């Protein structure tokens, strides 16, 4: 409370009424109340005449709000308890915010010398397997499969790419809205091992990595669009570490200024040391985590590391201009060595020129695929560009790369470089820009990478190495997944490629909607914790509906009924945090609030209505028994078979049923997002008793993320008017929402899922009064 409220009042002064703050524990002292770090609270300053409307909004959203003080303008700040006639804090602002004395830190530079990295060229295959198994290099599926990578419906690029959906994209992109192509791109970079050798070079390499990661999004003004954030992780107050930190910060600031980009924010954790008995201690290597972000002017042009057969050759661009040093590399790590020479950026102006030249290529649609070379070196980048696809191979010749670098340094040095696949002659194009570019090979169909280097030939099996790269993720996954499904995921990830079949007659064009005076009203229904209402409402609006927003408090109070509404959609999210189980709390709100219950019952009793429940909304309608009212025993939705939250982009097969929403879509196989922890349909009767219009294209995990009976993804009522689903079709509105979209349909303006609401609109136009 002290920090938040003081910062709000630091220009003018004011007082805070301690008695007005929400206190759960009445035994707390004034000091504890003022200094505690209560989470998920914010402070606002608002004019008195606007408080009423803010209170109404807060009450509607069930967000507790408290009027706790006033702005005084007397340059004094106080906490007051009138009940106790106490002023625990009552000081002039200058007492809080006056100039603080400078801290002087003294330290001595300690020169560390690490042994040279020795290697044996004959162990190349062994080295590759070991590098691919390192946690920093290996597959991160064990992380990405348990985080929601699609929420908001504005995610244009997340971690997973390709038909096998492997986490290989180092650049994230989120659209600013649903109607333009603008977005925000983000990435991170760090180089802790480089920093052990030279803390200044570690800072430069961290920034460079963040930039070679974000480069794949078309930034509005190229490099000058980027802003950085620096998070310092250091074991300060230990001999030599403060000196290393000073050098690292200085190098970070200097490099950023030379690049012409700013670092307006950051944070630090400067006690990164753990001490044990017997004087043992473990220090974290001094590290700066760089987060880069920038405005993206066309999210649809974001480049992924997915090679395409018959779509051009592969090019190598070195942005560092340094030697192929192995110091600070993953290769050194497998040999338990750090090394004493680490590459860095030798020519900042050249880095800027190369960065902007690559940006120009992306904006001119001259890049098919691209990937940065960092952790694991060139060989890892080559393999990773093959991993997300079936039947992709490479024929590579590295002889044009500087001859003094042997095969091991060439393949494993982590100096700042990129790979680009293009159908254009990039060597000629980039020569004009003053940027060096080397054609190193071609993309073909197959499962081999064949590499030539100075008359030596090497061949590697991509499928075998992909399993070795995935193995580390599998070992981590075993710690978090139940029912031995980690093994099932490992066995199946490469057997479930995404293949789509679009509905007949689908044009990909977004038809202009002409709203009539007699519009059809649809409603979003949401509860505290819902999080998918905006994308769902937008999708319904695209289909022609007049969409209204209904919070449960609207129904409970009777402010809104559903009498003039013909379509309702209960949206996804985590209503009441799902603390009672999936949508249990939400269902009880309907059951035990008469006005809300009557509104819903009356809606479902009408014959001119349609409804849909998505994810949390699906759980709600199933819990209330609204989809199978004729059955004595109702279906249930239970915890995923994996016993954890799952997020996956997989595909659904749409089957012929009487579902109004899916009319004309039978026989289609479409990509869709799933993101839930409790999504497993459990049915008490045989499959023939249910109308299941959509099933996961692959019945086994992870394509089916929840283990539902009969491989169910959607369930319809007998008359086809009501539909529930656990996957999120509203997060797959546009082609750029899909984690993998057919390459021959890049011109599509909209995805086939829009037909679901178009069908609903057409039916209601004929059947509603």
XYZ file of C-alpha atoms in Angstrom, residues 74 83 123 181 185 191 255 312 404 459 465 509 569 603 628 744:
16
model
C -0.612 20.169 0.438
C -11.140 5.215 14.781
C 33.119 -37.592 -32.613
C -2.717 -6.122 -39.542
C 6.428 -8.485 -31.615
C 24.232 -15.271 -22.885
C 25.828 -1.219 -27.517
C 14.094 -21.958 -52.788
C 40.293 -21.481 -41.253
C 25.086 -37.397 -43.293
C 18.026 -36.630 -34.146
C -13.171 -14.241 -48.496
C -22.838 -18.095 -26.172
C -34.588 -19.206 -23.269
C -29.170 -33.901 -23.051
C -1.594 -22.660 -50.594
